mmCIF file with all atom_site columns, C-alpha atoms in Angstrom:
data_model
loop_
_atom_site.group_PDB
_atom_site.id
_atom_site.type_symbol
_atom_site.label_atom_id
_atom_site.label_alt_id
_atom_site.label_comp_id
_atom_site.label_asym_id
_atom_site.label_entity_id
_atom_site.label_seq_id
_atom_site.pdbx_PDB_ins_code
_atom_site.Cartn_x
_atom_site.Cartn_y
_atom_site.Cartn_z
_atom_site.occupancy
_atom_site.B_iso_or_equiv
_atom_site.pdbx_formal_charge
_atom_site.auth_seq_id
_atom_site.auth_comp_id
_atom_site.auth_asym_id
_atom_site.auth_atom_id
_atom_site.pdbx_PDB_model_num
ATOM 1  C CA . UNK W 1 1  ? -0.116  -0.152  0.165   1.00 0.00 ? 1  UNK W CA 1
ATOM 2  C CA . UNK W 1 2  ? 2.822   2.045   -0.771  1.00 0.00 ? 2  UNK W CA 1
ATOM 3  C CA . UNK W 1 3  ? 3.979   1.838   3.631   1.00 0.00 ? 3  UNK W CA 1
ATOM 4  C CA . UNK W 1 4  ? 7.919   1.950   3.439   1.00 0.00 ? 4  UNK W CA 1
ATOM 5  C CA . UNK W 1 5  ? 8.149   0.300   6.504   1.00 0.00 ? 5  UNK W CA 1
ATOM 6  C CA . UNK W 1 6  ? 4.834   -2.364  6.136   1.00 0.00 ? 6  UNK W CA 1
ATOM 7  C CA . UNK W 1 7  ? 7.008   -3.701  2.910   1.00 0.00 ? 7  UNK W CA 1
ATOM 8  C CA . UNK W 1 8  ? 10.126  -3.628  4.782   1.00 0.00 ? 8  UNK W CA 1
ATOM 9  C CA . UNK W 1 9  ? 8.803   -5.526  7.514   1.00 0.00 ? 9  UNK W CA 1
ATOM 10 C CA . UNK W 1 10 ? 7.506   -7.641  4.908   1.00 0.00 ? 10 UNK W CA 1
ATOM 11 C CA . UNK W 1 11 ? 10.287  -8.422  3.275   1.00 0.00 ? 11 UNK W CA 1
ATOM 12 C CA . UNK W 1 12 ? 12.251  -9.322  6.520   1.00 0.00 ? 12 UNK W CA 1
ATOM 13 C CA . UNK W 1 13 ? 10.108  -11.912 7.218   1.00 0.00 ? 13 UNK W CA 1
ATOM 14 C CA . UNK W 1 14 ? 11.065  -13.796 4.200   1.00 0.00 ? 14 UNK W CA 1
ATOM 15 C CA . UNK W 1 15 ? 13.848  -16.200 4.655   1.00 0.00 ? 15 UNK W CA 1
ATOM 16 C CA . UNK W 1 16 ? 15.803  -16.117 0.942   1.00 0.00 ? 16 UNK W CA 1
ATOM 17 C CA . UNK W 1 17 ? 19.717  -16.007 0.862   1.00 0.00 ? 17 UNK W CA 1
ATOM 18 C CA . UNK W 1 18 ? 19.560  -14.088 -2.820  1.00 0.00 ? 18 UNK W CA 1
ATOM 19 C CA . UNK W 1 19 ? 17.495  -12.412 -5.329  1.00 0.00 ? 19 UNK W CA 1
ATOM 20 C CA . UNK W 1 20 ? 18.242  -12.752 -8.657  1.00 0.00 ? 20 UNK W CA 1
ATOM 21 C CA . UNK W 1 21 ? 15.535  -11.711 -10.337 1.00 0.00 ? 21 UNK W CA 1
ATOM 22 C CA . UNK W 1 22 ? 12.364  -9.641  -8.897  1.00 0.00 ? 22 UNK W CA 1
ATOM 23 C CA . UNK W 1 23 ? 9.158   -9.969  -11.228 1.00 0.00 ? 23 UNK W CA 1
ATOM 24 C CA . UNK W 1 24 ? 7.097   -6.891  -9.754  1.00 0.00 ? 24 UNK W CA 1
ATOM 25 C CA . UNK W 1 25 ? 3.225   -7.321  -10.874 1.00 0.00 ? 25 UNK W CA 1
ATOM 26 C CA . UNK W 1 26 ? 1.381   -7.050  -8.729  1.00 0.00 ? 26 UNK W CA 1
ATOM 27 C CA . UNK W 1 27 ? -1.157  -4.238  -8.583  1.00 0.00 ? 27 UNK W CA 1
ATOM 28 C CA . UNK W 1 28 ? -5.050  -2.909  -8.277  1.00 0.00 ? 28 UNK W CA 1
ATOM 29 C CA . UNK W 1 29 ? -7.297  -1.464  -11.007 1.00 0.00 ? 29 UNK W CA 1
ATOM 30 C CA . UNK W 1 30 ? -9.587  0.923   -9.391  1.00 0.00 ? 30 UNK W CA 1
ATOM 31 C CA . UNK W 1 31 ? -10.781 3.345   -9.580  1.00 0.00 ? 31 UNK W CA 1
ATOM 32 C CA . UNK W 1 32 ? -12.029 2.425   -12.917 1.00 0.00 ? 32 UNK W CA 1
ATOM 33 C CA . UNK W 1 33 ? -13.845 4.933   -15.343 1.00 0.00 ? 33 UNK W CA 1
ATOM 34 C CA . UNK W 1 34 ? -14.545 9.098   -15.800 1.00 0.00 ? 34 UNK W CA 1
ATOM 35 C CA . UNK W 1 35 ? -11.364 11.178  -13.764 1.00 0.00 ? 35 UNK W CA 1
ATOM 36 C CA . UNK W 1 36 ? -14.106 13.572  -12.824 1.00 0.00 ? 36 UNK W CA 1
ATOM 37 C CA . UNK W 1 37 ? -16.183 11.328  -11.584 1.00 0.00 ? 37 UNK W CA 1
ATOM 38 C CA . UNK W 1 38 ? -13.205 9.307   -9.141  1.00 0.00 ? 38 UNK W CA 1
ATOM 39 C CA . UNK W 1 39 ? -13.032 9.428   -5.427  1.00 0.00 ? 39 UNK W CA 1
ATOM 40 C CA . UNK W 1 40 ? -9.610  10.927  -4.691  1.00 0.00 ? 40 UNK W CA 1
ATOM 41 C CA . UNK W 1 41 ? -8.505  8.657   -2.291  1.00 0.00 ? 41 UNK W CA 1
ATOM 42 C CA . UNK W 1 42 ? -9.451  5.898   -3.823  1.00 0.00 ? 42 UNK W CA 1
ATOM 43 C CA . UNK W 1 43 ? -6.788  7.027   -6.728  1.00 0.00 ? 43 UNK W CA 1
ATOM 44 C CA . UNK W 1 44 ? -3.939  8.147   -3.903  1.00 0.00 ? 44 UNK W CA 1
ATOM 45 C CA . UNK W 1 45 ? -4.582  4.375   -2.331  1.00 0.00 ? 45 UNK W CA 1
ATOM 46 C CA . UNK W 1 46 ? -4.052  3.343   -6.211  1.00 0.00 ? 46 UNK W CA 1
ATOM 47 C CA . UNK W 1 47 ? -1.483  5.099   -7.059  1.00 0.00 ? 47 UNK W CA 1
ATOM 48 C CA . UNK W 1 48 ? -0.220  4.467   -3.358  1.00 0.00 ? 48 UNK W CA 1
ATOM 49 C CA . UNK W 1 49 ? 0.169   0.486   -4.309  1.00 0.00 ? 49 UNK W CA 1
ATOM 50 C CA . UNK W 1 50 ? 0.613   0.692   -7.783  1.00 0.00 ? 50 UNK W CA 1
ATOM 51 C CA . UNK W 1 51 ? 3.446   3.282   -8.644  1.00 0.00 ? 51 UNK W CA 1
ATOM 52 C CA . UNK W 1 52 ? 5.217   3.675   -4.383  1.00 0.00 ? 52 UNK W CA 1
ATOM 53 C CA . UNK W 1 53 ? 4.436   0.063   -3.060  1.00 0.00 ? 53 UNK W CA 1
ATOM 54 C CA . UNK W 1 54 ? 6.206   -1.032  -6.892  1.00 0.00 ? 54 UNK W CA 1
ATOM 55 C CA . UNK W 1 55 ? 8.965   1.414   -5.935  1.00 0.00 ? 55 UNK W CA 1
ATOM 56 C CA . UNK W 1 56 ? 9.352   0.656   -2.559  1.00 0.00 ? 56 UNK W CA 1
ATOM 57 C CA . UNK W 1 57 ? 9.963   -3.225  -2.847  1.00 0.00 ? 57 UNK W CA 1
ATOM 58 C CA . UNK W 1 58 ? 12.851  -2.772  -5.505  1.00 0.00 ? 58 UNK W CA 1
ATOM 59 C CA . UNK W 1 59 ? 14.332  0.253   -3.645  1.00 0.00 ? 59 UNK W CA 1
ATOM 60 C CA . UNK W 1 60 ? 14.797  -2.048  -0.772  1.00 0.00 ? 60 UNK W CA 1
ATOM 61 C CA . UNK W 1 61 ? 15.563  -5.425  -1.476  1.00 0.00 ? 61 UNK W CA 1
ATOM 62 C CA . UNK W 1 62 ? 17.627  -3.291  -3.998  1.00 0.00 ? 62 UNK W CA 1
ATOM 63 C CA . UNK W 1 63 ? 19.358  -1.268  -1.419  1.00 0.00 ? 63 UNK W CA 1
ATOM 64 C CA . UNK W 1 64 ? 19.818  -4.507  0.879   1.00 0.00 ? 64 UNK W CA 1
ATOM 65 C CA . UNK W 1 65 ? 18.344  -2.592  3.286   1.00 0.00 ? 65 UNK W CA 1
ATOM 66 C CA . UNK W 1 66 ? 17.276  -5.936  4.979   1.00 0.00 ? 66 UNK W CA 1
#
């Protein structure tokens, strides 16, 4: 959901030696429709999940913050 601390905690809970490849393909597709009618909070949640959450995952693993 874009929360860096939650991302770090989740990645730390996973047991692995090395990561050779990371595929970031999860996301949400809502809200959907006319941008003038979309709830701003739903739009923000979508951005947090799809963009910030993906960035945080890559950043934490790449920078060895685990």
